[in-house]
Amino acid sequence: MTDTVSRTETARLAFDGRELEMPVLRGSEDEAAVDISKLRAETGLVTMDIGYGNTGSCTSAITYLDGEAGVLRYRGYPIEQLAGQSSFLEVAYLLIYGELPTRQQLDAFVSEITHHTLIREEMRHFFDSFPADAHPMAVLASGTVGMSTFYPDSWEIFDPDAVEITTLRLIAKLPTLAAWSFKKAIGQAYVYPRNDLGYSANLLHMMFAVPSEPYEVKPEVAEALDLLLILHADHEQNASTSTVRMVGSTHVNMYASISAGINALWGPLHGGANEAVINTLERIVKSGGDVAKYVALAKDPNANFKLPGFGHRVYKNFDPRATIIKRAADRVLDATGADDALFEVALKLEEVALNDEYFVQRKLYPNVDFYSGLIYRAIGFPKNMFTNCFAIGRLPGWIAQWREMIASSETKIGRPRQVYTGVKQRDYVPIEAR
Ligand code: SDX
């Protein structure tokens, strides 16, 4: 991958009677960033950017998005084209290795993944240590870092072969971990992966098959799940990906970095929003379809309620993934005959919100999580498994970003600064004198 960063321009900072000229770097899509790496040494200043909305943490060649134009591309390929023509494992290969695979490369990759889907048999007992109502994200995060204890080679983070086998094991085993956490929760027997099934079909098989009778995966359902996984596969430096990079920058193994990303994704402001959307839609249906009440609640600064599935840190126009998922939701609901009362409420909620000045002024549009839950639900996933599905989809992106970070000569251990606002120096007072 050639370095497509130009460093021919500069920016000036004037402060306290001094001037500092700083290099400006410009990427392949003409994004520009001022390089402040010498700021503190030369001026004593640090920058403040709570939430990092104006701060680049890295250069990356993996995913490009334009929040204003609603553009999303994986390694240069528009998400609309990949959604319509690719498969999840082909997209995973593209994100990780940078190029679309040849037929032979894809077949080899798929075969490797297929033959690593079993988790160590001892881990069957791991699930027994959790209560039945344990949230599957807690089990997935623990199981992911727990897997590292079986693979000491995963600590060889600069050994290409170790990174390769860890990549394959994670992509292959996360669906098994996720499905078995679900089976444990409902008290059913664990279903082993099958090597004759595709990736998404295997997840459905492990989730919904039972040992006592055959289970037929519907192709249109497997396709819908594969599409959702493609749409979730990467999203540049979102909260969970930045977490994976931050944790990975300490040189801990990849399982631990990915486990940290799973925990970050769990939050309802991030990947956990897909579960929160369905909860809200169900509450609206239960309240007789009173959409206006929840829109009003979302606008009430004292209600501490944000409408799940609306708004985005970066997309201030529309989330291209939501557009694709909305179309797929319609198809899947037709194919599965699922109750579309929630879909009707979702359409109404979207219409009301998009015409409300509060949402329009704040550029709050439906995001990837707004419709995805409707599809997961129509497929038969319980709500608390939705974010596990998001994590399985995001995994190749996390891995690609982790590999790019570890391989970059620019990478340093992440360590932001702060501005101290606490009390100034004071002397210790013995407890008798307090
Ligand atoms: C994902 O970053 C990524 O790329 C994430 C993701 C990925 O693929 O990795 O795209 C996946 O996480 C999607 C987002 C899922 N989260 C939700 O749907 C939760 C609901 N959304 C909000 O919590 C919020 O929109 C965020 C957190 C997503 C984004 O917050 P921002 O951009 O920082 O916006 P903000 O919090 O500064 O809000 C700006 C204004 C505020 O009002 P004012 O103070 O200006 O009066 O908009 C309001 C907010 O109160 N606002 C909302 C709202 N989202 C923002 N008001 C009601 N409902 C909402 N959903």
Tab-separated table of C-alpha atoms and ligand atoms in Angstrom:
chain	number	residue	atom	x	y	z
A	1	MET	CA	0.000	0.000	0.000
A	2	THR	CA	1.680	3.237	-1.071
A	3	ASP	CA	1.709	6.144	1.342
A	4	THR	CA	-0.694	8.697	-0.127
A	5	VAL	CA	-0.147	11.392	2.454
A	6	SER	CA	1.146	14.762	1.285
A	7	ARG	CA	2.987	17.005	3.747
A	8	THR	CA	3.632	20.104	1.646
A	9	GLU	CA	1.445	22.625	3.504
A	10	THR	CA	1.711	24.215	6.952
A	11	ALA	CA	-0.567	25.897	9.502
A	12	ARG	CA	0.415	28.650	11.923
A	13	LEU	CA	-0.499	28.991	15.552
A	14	ALA	CA	0.057	32.297	17.291
A	15	PHE	CA	0.027	32.224	21.094
A	16	ASP	CA	1.495	34.270	23.896
A	17	GLY	CA	3.535	36.396	21.518
A	18	ARG	CA	5.026	33.381	19.745
A	19	GLU	CA	4.242	31.722	16.421
A	20	LEU	CA	4.468	28.031	15.650
A	21	GLU	CA	4.377	26.655	12.135
A	22	MET	CA	3.027	23.102	12.007
A	23	PRO	CA	2.947	20.673	9.074
A	24	VAL	CA	-0.447	19.898	7.486
A	25	LEU	CA	-0.906	16.392	6.138
A	26	ARG	CA	-3.432	15.682	3.408
A	27	GLY	CA	-4.818	12.234	2.595
A	28	SER	CA	-5.922	10.568	-0.627
A	29	GLU	CA	-9.450	11.996	-0.301
A	30	ASP	CA	-8.076	15.485	0.325
A	31	GLU	CA	-8.831	15.435	4.073
A	32	ALA	CA	-6.366	17.713	5.837
A	33	ALA	CA	-4.989	17.501	9.379
A	34	VAL	CA	-2.591	19.705	11.258
A	35	ASP	CA	0.194	17.639	12.822
A	36	ILE	CA	0.503	18.889	16.429
A	37	SER	CA	3.038	16.276	17.558
A	38	LYS	CA	5.528	19.052	18.491
A	39	LEU	CA	2.937	21.448	19.975
A	40	ARG	CA	3.573	20.819	23.680
A	41	ALA	CA	7.348	20.662	23.364
A	42	GLU	CA	7.451	23.976	21.491
A	43	THR	CA	4.627	25.931	23.166
A	44	GLY	CA	3.686	24.119	26.393
A	45	LEU	CA	0.166	23.886	24.980
A	46	VAL	CA	-1.951	20.760	24.577
A	47	THR	CA	-5.211	20.678	22.613
A	48	MET	CA	-8.614	19.953	24.169
A	49	ASP	CA	-11.168	18.048	22.091
A	50	ILE	CA	-13.560	16.147	24.377
A	51	GLY	CA	-14.892	13.137	22.420
A	52	TYR	CA	-12.133	13.598	19.816
A	53	GLY	CA	-14.622	14.858	17.189
A	54	ASN	CA	-11.911	17.071	15.665
A	55	THR	CA	-8.896	14.874	16.387
A	56	GLY	CA	-7.301	12.321	14.095
A	57	SER	CA	-5.687	9.415	15.971
A	58	CYS	CA	-4.025	7.817	12.946
A	59	THR	CA	-3.751	7.677	9.206
A	60	SER	CA	-5.597	4.666	7.779
A	61	ALA	CA	-6.071	3.111	4.357
A	62	ILE	CA	-8.970	0.849	5.331
A	63	THR	CA	-12.288	2.741	5.370
A	64	TYR	CA	-13.267	6.157	4.087
A	65	LEU	CA	-16.480	7.872	5.057
A	66	ASP	CA	-17.843	11.310	4.324
A	67	GLY	CA	-20.447	12.199	6.956
A	68	GLU	CA	-21.827	15.146	5.027
A	69	ALA	CA	-22.200	13.278	1.727
A	70	GLY	CA	-23.255	9.952	3.280
A	71	VAL	CA	-20.355	8.092	1.621
A	72	LEU	CA	-18.897	4.844	2.997
A	73	ARG	CA	-16.190	2.828	1.205
A	74	TYR	CA	-14.180	-0.218	2.322
A	75	ARG	CA	-10.731	-0.085	0.682
A	76	GLY	CA	-12.235	2.244	-1.959
A	77	TYR	CA	-15.259	0.090	-2.817
A	78	PRO	CA	-18.643	1.828	-2.175
A	79	ILE	CA	-20.729	0.069	0.466
A	80	GLU	CA	-23.681	-0.003	-1.966
A	81	GLN	CA	-21.686	-2.147	-4.441
A	82	LEU	CA	-20.342	-4.502	-1.773
A	83	ALA	CA	-23.823	-4.855	-0.213
A	84	GLY	CA	-25.259	-5.810	-3.573
A	85	GLN	CA	-22.531	-8.105	-4.924
A	86	SER	CA	-20.177	-9.369	-2.231
A	87	SER	CA	-20.273	-11.800	0.695
A	88	PHE	CA	-19.282	-11.146	4.286
A	89	LEU	CA	-16.152	-13.303	4.165
A	90	GLU	CA	-15.090	-11.679	0.885
A	91	VAL	CA	-15.539	-8.249	2.535
A	92	ALA	CA	-13.593	-9.492	5.570
A	93	TYR	CA	-10.754	-10.543	3.244
A	94	LEU	CA	-10.886	-7.140	1.489
A	95	LEU	CA	-10.734	-5.183	4.760
A	96	ILE	CA	-7.891	-7.265	6.207
A	97	TYR	CA	-5.684	-7.796	3.127
A	98	GLY	CA	-6.586	-4.641	1.174
A	99	GLU	CA	-7.677	-6.205	-2.114
A	100	LEU	CA	-10.645	-8.242	-3.354
A	101	PRO	CA	-9.556	-11.908	-3.399
A	102	THR	CA	-9.258	-14.079	-6.487
A	103	ARG	CA	-11.530	-17.111	-6.503
A	104	GLN	CA	-8.621	-19.240	-5.300
A	105	GLN	CA	-7.705	-16.809	-2.503
A	106	LEU	CA	-11.327	-16.579	-1.344
A	107	ASP	CA	-11.809	-20.360	-1.390
A	108	ALA	CA	-8.640	-20.808	0.677
A	109	PHE	CA	-9.728	-18.107	3.162
A	110	VAL	CA	-13.227	-19.574	3.511
A	111	SER	CA	-11.780	-23.063	3.996
A	112	GLU	CA	-9.438	-21.826	6.732
A	113	ILE	CA	-12.304	-20.077	8.538
A	114	THR	CA	-14.543	-23.142	8.134
A	115	HIS	CA	-11.934	-25.384	9.755
A	116	HIS	CA	-11.411	-23.184	12.813
A	117	THR	CA	-15.024	-22.731	13.941
A	118	LEU	CA	-14.786	-25.155	16.879
A	119	ILE	CA	-13.904	-23.618	20.240
A	120	ARG	CA	-11.791	-25.648	22.695
A	121	GLU	CA	-13.996	-28.314	24.246
A	122	GLU	CA	-13.010	-27.198	27.768
A	123	MET	CA	-14.859	-23.911	27.070
A	124	ARG	CA	-18.189	-25.727	27.288
A	125	HIS	CA	-17.873	-25.324	31.045
A	126	PHE	CA	-16.997	-21.630	30.701
A	127	PHE	CA	-20.629	-20.861	29.847
A	128	ASP	CA	-21.864	-22.714	32.958
A	129	SER	CA	-20.192	-20.099	35.156
A	130	PHE	CA	-22.691	-17.445	33.980
A	131	PRO	CA	-26.313	-16.980	35.082
A	132	ALA	CA	-28.918	-17.864	32.421
A	133	ASP	CA	-29.840	-14.194	32.045
A	134	ALA	CA	-26.242	-13.072	31.539
A	135	HIS	CA	-26.106	-10.532	28.709
A	136	PRO	CA	-24.520	-12.267	25.683
A	137	MET	CA	-22.130	-9.319	25.206
A	138	ALA	CA	-20.611	-9.997	28.646
A	139	VAL	CA	-20.181	-13.657	27.685
A	140	LEU	CA	-18.775	-12.823	24.240
A	141	ALA	CA	-16.227	-10.340	25.613
A	142	SER	CA	-15.118	-12.753	28.367
A	143	GLY	CA	-15.021	-15.733	26.019
A	144	THR	CA	-12.971	-13.795	23.466
A	145	VAL	CA	-10.214	-12.818	25.894
A	146	GLY	CA	-10.576	-16.273	27.513
A	147	MET	CA	-9.696	-17.921	24.188
A	148	SER	CA	-6.235	-16.294	24.381
A	149	THR	CA	-5.397	-18.632	27.277
A	150	PHE	CA	-5.507	-21.575	24.865
A	151	TYR	CA	-3.256	-19.930	22.296
A	152	PRO	CA	0.043	-18.648	23.746
A	153	ASP	CA	1.206	-17.917	20.176
A	154	SER	CA	-1.332	-15.065	20.160
A	155	TRP	CA	1.188	-13.043	22.184
A	156	GLU	CA	3.610	-13.065	19.234
A	157	ILE	CA	2.003	-9.893	17.845
A	158	PHE	CA	4.910	-9.179	15.460
A	159	ASP	CA	5.050	-12.709	14.078
A	160	PRO	CA	3.060	-12.702	10.785
A	161	ASP	CA	2.098	-16.379	11.110
A	162	ALA	CA	0.823	-15.872	14.680
A	163	VAL	CA	-1.170	-12.798	13.585
A	164	GLU	CA	-2.591	-14.805	10.677
A	165	ILE	CA	-3.776	-17.776	12.734
A	166	THR	CA	-5.194	-15.438	15.402
A	167	THR	CA	-7.100	-13.562	12.670
A	168	LEU	CA	-8.600	-16.807	11.365
A	169	ARG	CA	-9.421	-18.186	14.816
A	170	LEU	CA	-11.225	-14.995	15.899
A	171	ILE	CA	-13.346	-14.709	12.743
A	172	ALA	CA	-14.124	-18.428	12.835
A	173	LYS	CA	-14.891	-18.775	16.537
A	174	LEU	CA	-16.845	-15.641	17.472
A	175	PRO	CA	-20.110	-16.971	15.950
A	176	THR	CA	-19.702	-20.220	17.913
A	177	LEU	CA	-19.098	-18.290	21.161
A	178	ALA	CA	-22.107	-16.058	20.450
A	179	ALA	CA	-24.439	-18.934	19.554
A	180	TRP	CA	-23.415	-21.014	22.563
A	181	SER	CA	-23.989	-18.063	24.929
A	182	PHE	CA	-27.534	-17.934	23.526
A	183	LYS	CA	-28.067	-21.706	23.882
A	184	LYS	CA	-26.842	-21.526	27.479
A	185	ALA	CA	-29.269	-18.643	28.165
A	186	ILE	CA	-32.276	-20.663	26.948
A	187	GLY	CA	-31.106	-23.947	28.460
A	188	GLN	CA	-30.738	-25.733	25.127
A	189	ALA	CA	-27.955	-28.061	24.008
A	190	TYR	CA	-24.960	-26.488	22.302
A	191	VAL	CA	-25.071	-26.999	18.530
A	192	TYR	CA	-21.716	-27.544	16.867
A	193	PRO	CA	-20.763	-25.694	13.666
A	194	ARG	CA	-21.092	-27.579	10.384
A	195	ASN	CA	-18.394	-27.451	7.714
A	196	ASP	CA	-20.898	-27.786	4.892
A	197	LEU	CA	-22.597	-24.478	5.761
A	198	GLY	CA	-21.613	-20.914	4.814
A	199	TYR	CA	-20.562	-18.477	7.499
A	200	SER	CA	-23.936	-16.783	8.135
A	201	ALA	CA	-25.885	-20.026	7.638
A	202	ASN	CA	-23.644	-21.670	10.256
A	203	LEU	CA	-24.442	-18.947	12.794
A	204	LEU	CA	-28.159	-19.447	12.167
A	205	HIS	CA	-27.709	-23.212	12.453
A	206	MET	CA	-25.859	-22.962	15.783
A	207	MET	CA	-28.432	-20.477	17.075
A	208	PHE	CA	-31.664	-22.184	16.075
A	209	ALA	CA	-31.039	-25.894	15.389
A	210	VAL	CA	-31.752	-28.512	18.075
A	211	PRO	CA	-30.221	-31.996	18.222
A	212	SER	CA	-33.618	-33.684	18.033
A	213	GLU	CA	-34.610	-32.677	14.507
A	214	PRO	CA	-33.164	-31.364	11.250
A	215	TYR	CA	-32.989	-27.566	10.840
A	216	GLU	CA	-33.141	-25.996	7.397
A	217	VAL	CA	-31.525	-22.566	7.014
A	218	LYS	CA	-33.629	-20.422	4.660
A	219	PRO	CA	-31.272	-19.011	1.984
A	220	GLU	CA	-32.992	-15.604	1.999
A	221	VAL	CA	-32.516	-15.375	5.763
A	222	ALA	CA	-28.830	-16.328	5.539
A	223	GLU	CA	-28.450	-13.723	2.786
A	224	ALA	CA	-30.096	-11.030	4.918
A	225	LEU	CA	-27.769	-11.821	7.826
A	226	ASP	CA	-24.736	-11.813	5.506
A	227	LEU	CA	-25.807	-8.376	4.236
A	228	LEU	CA	-26.094	-7.040	7.802
A	229	LEU	CA	-22.631	-8.366	8.638
A	230	ILE	CA	-21.202	-6.639	5.510
A	231	LEU	CA	-22.808	-3.318	6.484
A	232	HIS	CA	-21.349	-3.488	10.000
A	233	ALA	CA	-17.872	-4.655	8.980
A	234	ASP	CA	-15.925	-1.418	9.525
A	235	HIS	CA	-16.503	2.250	10.175
A	236	GLU	CA	-13.127	4.017	10.541
A	237	GLN	CA	-12.308	5.319	14.032
A	238	ASN	CA	-15.618	4.773	15.885
A	239	ALA	CA	-15.578	4.279	19.658
A	240	SER	CA	-15.033	0.495	19.632
A	241	THR	CA	-12.414	0.557	16.853
A	242	SER	CA	-10.525	3.350	18.615
A	243	THR	CA	-10.676	1.181	21.744
A	244	VAL	CA	-9.188	-1.791	19.873
A	245	ARG	CA	-6.368	0.447	18.604
A	246	MET	CA	-5.757	2.001	22.033
A	247	VAL	CA	-5.638	-1.362	23.842
A	248	GLY	CA	-3.589	-2.899	21.002
A	249	SER	CA	-1.051	-0.055	21.246
A	250	THR	CA	0.030	-1.474	24.646
A	251	HIS	CA	1.179	-4.636	22.757
A	252	VAL	CA	-1.283	-6.911	24.503
A	253	ASN	CA	-2.491	-9.827	22.365
A	254	MET	CA	-5.202	-9.400	19.705
A	255	TYR	CA	-7.846	-11.370	21.673
A	256	ALA	CA	-7.610	-8.867	24.551
A	257	SER	CA	-7.793	-5.895	22.148
A	258	ILE	CA	-10.867	-7.329	20.413
A	259	SER	CA	-12.497	-8.125	23.769
A	260	ALA	CA	-12.059	-4.456	24.741
A	261	GLY	CA	-13.727	-3.456	21.467
A	262	ILE	CA	-16.678	-5.758	22.223
A	263	ASN	CA	-17.143	-4.057	25.578
A	264	ALA	CA	-17.064	-0.598	24.002
A	265	LEU	CA	-19.567	-1.658	21.333
A	266	TRP	CA	-22.007	-2.855	24.022
A	267	GLY	CA	-22.877	0.718	25.060
A	268	PRO	CA	-26.386	1.941	24.068
A	269	LEU	CA	-24.854	5.064	22.504
A	270	HIS	CA	-22.863	2.787	20.187
A	271	GLY	CA	-23.629	-0.763	19.057
A	272	GLY	CA	-26.078	-1.366	21.887
A	273	ALA	CA	-28.471	1.076	20.173
A	274	ASN	CA	-29.930	-1.694	17.989
A	275	GLU	CA	-31.372	-3.410	21.072
A	276	ALA	CA	-32.536	-0.036	22.480
A	277	VAL	CA	-34.381	0.742	19.217
A	278	ILE	CA	-36.555	-2.360	19.488
A	279	ASN	CA	-37.231	-1.664	23.180
A	280	THR	CA	-38.460	1.830	22.243
A	281	LEU	CA	-40.539	0.589	19.292
A	282	GLU	CA	-42.152	-2.052	21.526
A	283	ARG	CA	-42.945	0.614	24.136
A	284	ILE	CA	-44.532	2.789	21.438
A	285	VAL	CA	-46.654	-0.138	20.193
A	286	LYS	CA	-47.676	-0.917	23.783
A	287	SER	CA	-48.652	2.745	24.314
A	288	GLY	CA	-51.013	2.481	21.338
A	289	GLY	CA	-48.576	3.829	18.733
A	290	ASP	CA	-48.020	7.169	20.440
A	291	VAL	CA	-44.965	8.126	18.363
A	292	ALA	CA	-45.354	11.828	19.151
A	293	LYS	CA	-44.881	11.108	22.872
A	294	TYR	CA	-41.444	9.558	22.328
A	295	VAL	CA	-40.368	12.240	19.871
A	296	ALA	CA	-41.372	14.841	22.479
A	297	LEU	CA	-39.466	12.886	25.149
A	298	ALA	CA	-36.359	12.874	22.923
A	299	LYS	CA	-36.615	16.661	22.597
A	300	ASP	CA	-37.060	17.260	26.320
A	301	PRO	CA	-33.643	18.246	27.728
A	302	ASN	CA	-34.774	17.114	31.199
A	303	ALA	CA	-35.932	13.663	30.082
A	304	ASN	CA	-32.395	12.342	29.518
A	305	PHE	CA	-33.812	10.247	26.642
A	306	LYS	CA	-32.162	10.080	23.219
A	307	LEU	CA	-34.144	8.415	20.488
A	308	PRO	CA	-32.145	5.216	19.839
A	309	GLY	CA	-31.235	4.755	16.190
A	310	PHE	CA	-31.157	8.471	15.455
A	311	GLY	CA	-28.130	10.721	15.180
A	312	HIS	CA	-24.499	9.998	14.545
A	313	ARG	CA	-21.103	11.401	15.508
A	314	VAL	CA	-20.129	11.655	11.852
A	315	TYR	CA	-23.117	11.219	9.533
A	316	LYS	CA	-24.835	14.600	9.536
A	317	ASN	CA	-26.888	13.912	6.453
A	318	PHE	CA	-27.839	10.247	6.198
A	319	ASP	CA	-26.235	6.920	7.097
A	320	PRO	CA	-25.872	5.028	3.784
A	321	ARG	CA	-26.104	1.766	5.695
A	322	ALA	CA	-29.536	2.704	7.100
A	323	THR	CA	-30.810	3.269	3.566
A	324	ILE	CA	-29.688	-0.205	2.478
A	325	ILE	CA	-30.934	-1.893	5.660
A	326	LYS	CA	-34.360	-0.234	5.393
A	327	ARG	CA	-34.846	-1.786	1.955
A	328	ALA	CA	-33.657	-5.172	3.228
A	329	ALA	CA	-35.933	-4.951	6.282
A	330	ASP	CA	-38.926	-4.717	4.009
A	331	ARG	CA	-37.797	-7.808	2.038
A	332	VAL	CA	-36.996	-9.880	5.124
A	333	LEU	CA	-40.308	-9.044	6.816
A	334	ASP	CA	-42.084	-10.209	3.656
A	335	ALA	CA	-39.969	-13.388	3.459
A	336	THR	CA	-40.360	-14.291	7.129
A	337	GLY	CA	-43.928	-13.022	7.540
A	338	ALA	CA	-42.724	-11.419	10.782
A	339	ASP	CA	-45.067	-9.068	12.588
A	340	ASP	CA	-44.492	-5.754	10.930
A	341	ALA	CA	-46.303	-3.620	13.543
A	342	LEU	CA	-42.861	-2.476	14.721
A	343	PHE	CA	-41.805	-1.770	11.139
A	344	GLU	CA	-44.896	0.403	10.641
A	345	VAL	CA	-44.119	2.258	13.864
A	346	ALA	CA	-40.477	2.609	12.755
A	347	LEU	CA	-41.561	4.131	9.436
A	348	LYS	CA	-43.926	6.509	11.268
A	349	LEU	CA	-41.273	7.436	13.841
A	350	GLU	CA	-38.795	8.114	11.061
A	351	GLU	CA	-41.309	10.293	9.207
A	352	VAL	CA	-42.280	12.295	12.306
A	353	ALA	CA	-38.660	12.769	13.400
A	354	LEU	CA	-37.426	13.787	9.950
A	355	ASN	CA	-40.040	16.511	9.750
A	356	ASP	CA	-39.505	17.824	13.255
A	357	GLU	CA	-37.445	21.006	13.489
A	358	TYR	CA	-35.521	19.691	16.519
A	359	PHE	CA	-34.210	16.693	14.537
A	360	VAL	CA	-33.758	18.581	11.285
A	361	GLN	CA	-31.807	21.390	12.955
A	362	ARG	CA	-29.547	18.891	14.728
A	363	LYS	CA	-29.122	16.725	11.624
A	364	LEU	CA	-30.450	13.643	13.413
A	365	TYR	CA	-31.159	10.946	10.831
A	366	PRO	CA	-31.724	7.198	11.212
A	367	ASN	CA	-28.394	5.410	11.655
A	368	VAL	CA	-27.316	1.822	11.036
A	369	ASP	CA	-28.989	0.665	14.242
A	370	PHE	CA	-32.443	2.025	13.476
A	371	TYR	CA	-33.575	-0.745	11.129
A	372	SER	CA	-31.055	-3.513	11.778
A	373	GLY	CA	-32.891	-4.683	14.905
A	374	LEU	CA	-36.055	-5.224	12.857
A	375	ILE	CA	-34.189	-7.669	10.632
A	376	TYR	CA	-32.469	-9.471	13.493
A	377	ARG	CA	-35.884	-9.760	15.169
A	378	ALA	CA	-37.566	-11.028	11.985
A	379	ILE	CA	-34.810	-13.645	11.650
A	380	GLY	CA	-35.594	-14.755	15.194
A	381	PHE	CA	-32.664	-13.376	17.207
A	382	PRO	CA	-33.662	-12.285	20.708
A	383	LYS	CA	-32.990	-8.571	21.376
A	384	ASN	CA	-30.061	-9.212	23.655
A	385	MET	CA	-28.254	-11.007	20.800
A	386	PHE	CA	-28.450	-8.044	18.389
A	387	THR	CA	-25.216	-6.429	19.551
A	388	ASN	CA	-23.462	-9.806	19.415
A	389	CYS	CA	-24.399	-9.856	15.717
A	390	PHE	CA	-23.015	-6.313	15.378
A	391	ALA	CA	-19.764	-7.503	16.998
A	392	ILE	CA	-19.482	-10.487	14.626
A	393	GLY	CA	-19.954	-8.078	11.708
A	394	ARG	CA	-17.469	-5.511	13.058
A	395	LEU	CA	-14.797	-8.076	13.865
A	396	PRO	CA	-12.976	-8.016	10.474
A	397	GLY	CA	-12.824	-4.225	10.695
A	398	TRP	CA	-11.406	-4.341	14.211
A	399	ILE	CA	-8.833	-6.927	13.084
A	400	ALA	CA	-7.878	-4.922	9.974
A	401	GLN	CA	-7.461	-1.762	12.062
A	402	TRP	CA	-5.465	-3.621	14.762
A	403	ARG	CA	-3.136	-5.122	12.109
A	404	GLU	CA	-2.666	-1.709	10.460
A	405	MET	CA	-1.874	-0.145	13.857
A	406	ILE	CA	0.609	-2.885	14.900
A	407	ALA	CA	2.344	-2.804	11.493
A	408	SER	CA	2.712	0.989	11.392
A	409	SER	CA	6.106	2.434	12.284
A	410	GLU	CA	4.242	5.571	13.422
A	411	THR	CA	2.323	3.747	16.185
A	412	LYS	CA	3.072	4.744	19.771
A	413	ILE	CA	1.310	3.641	22.944
A	414	GLY	CA	-1.857	5.747	23.243
A	415	ARG	CA	-1.586	8.310	26.032
A	416	PRO	CA	-3.730	11.500	25.787
A	417	ARG	CA	-2.952	14.504	28.021
A	418	GLN	CA	-5.351	16.478	30.254
A	419	VAL	CA	-5.795	19.877	31.865
A	420	TYR	CA	-5.780	19.501	35.671
A	421	THR	CA	-8.573	21.409	37.430
A	422	GLY	CA	-8.285	19.965	40.927
A	423	VAL	CA	-7.007	21.531	44.153
A	424	LYS	CA	-3.418	22.839	44.198
A	425	GLN	CA	-0.718	21.384	46.444
A	426	ARG	CA	-1.619	20.925	50.123
A	427	ASP	CA	-0.068	19.016	53.048
A	428	TYR	CA	-1.267	15.735	54.506
A	429	VAL	CA	-3.263	16.081	57.730
A	430	PRO	CA	-3.096	13.171	60.208
A	431	ILE	CA	-6.516	11.660	60.828
A	432	GLU	CA	-6.530	12.744	64.502
A	433	ALA	CA	-6.300	16.341	63.370
A	434	ARG	CA	-9.098	16.194	60.782
B	1	SDX	C1	-23.195	3.601	16.100
B	1	SDX	O1	-19.182	6.371	15.396
B	1	SDX	C2	-19.614	5.402	14.616
B	1	SDX	O2	-19.212	5.242	13.503
B	1	SDX	C3	-20.648	4.496	15.286
B	1	SDX	C4	-21.355	3.492	14.378
B	1	SDX	C5	-20.391	2.444	13.848
B	1	SDX	O3	-20.681	1.872	12.794
B	1	SDX	O4	-19.395	2.140	14.550
B	1	SDX	O5	-21.962	4.166	13.289
B	1	SDX	C6	-22.432	2.732	15.139
B	1	SDX	O6	-22.810	3.691	17.231
B	1	SDX	C7	-24.372	4.403	15.595
B	1	SDX	C8	-25.010	5.326	16.699
B	1	SDX	C9	-25.940	4.481	17.581
B	1	SDX	N1	-26.367	5.274	18.740
B	1	SDX	C10	-27.663	5.675	18.872
B	1	SDX	O7	-28.527	5.521	17.997
B	1	SDX	C11	-27.962	6.343	20.212
B	1	SDX	C12	-28.796	7.627	19.973
B	1	SDX	N2	-27.895	8.607	19.327
B	1	SDX	C13	-27.292	9.610	20.194
B	1	SDX	O8	-26.894	9.118	21.441
B	1	SDX	C14	-26.254	10.466	19.452
B	1	SDX	O9	-26.819	10.837	18.271
B	1	SDX	C15	-24.883	9.899	19.180
B	1	SDX	C16	-24.188	9.515	20.438
B	1	SDX	C17	-24.945	8.759	18.250
B	1	SDX	C18	-24.078	10.997	18.472
B	1	SDX	O10	-23.958	12.052	19.303
B	1	SDX	P1	-23.290	13.439	18.799
B	1	SDX	O11	-23.078	13.479	17.344
B	1	SDX	O12	-22.127	13.652	19.687
B	1	SDX	O13	-24.383	14.413	19.009
B	1	SDX	P2	-24.603	15.141	20.352
B	1	SDX	O14	-24.703	14.101	21.441
B	1	SDX	O15	-23.580	16.202	20.482
B	1	SDX	O16	-26.040	15.746	20.121
B	1	SDX	C19	-26.195	16.939	19.366
B	1	SDX	C20	-27.588	17.386	19.755
B	1	SDX	C21	-27.802	17.433	21.268
B	1	SDX	O17	-28.833	18.352	21.517
B	1	SDX	P3	-28.398	19.898	21.960
B	1	SDX	O18	-27.491	19.755	23.165
B	1	SDX	O19	-27.717	20.466	20.751
B	1	SDX	O20	-29.717	20.561	22.295
B	1	SDX	O21	-28.549	16.443	19.251
B	1	SDX	C22	-29.209	15.832	20.353
B	1	SDX	C23	-28.345	16.057	21.590
B	1	SDX	O22	-29.141	16.053	22.762
B	1	SDX	N3	-29.315	14.415	20.012
B	1	SDX	C24	-30.431	13.701	20.168
B	1	SDX	C25	-30.126	12.432	19.660
B	1	SDX	N4	-28.853	12.406	19.229
B	1	SDX	C26	-28.347	13.638	19.464
B	1	SDX	N5	-31.640	14.033	20.683
B	1	SDX	C27	-32.556	13.044	20.703
B	1	SDX	N6	-32.342	11.790	20.225
B	1	SDX	C28	-31.149	11.461	19.697
B	1	SDX	N7	-30.932	10.236	19.225
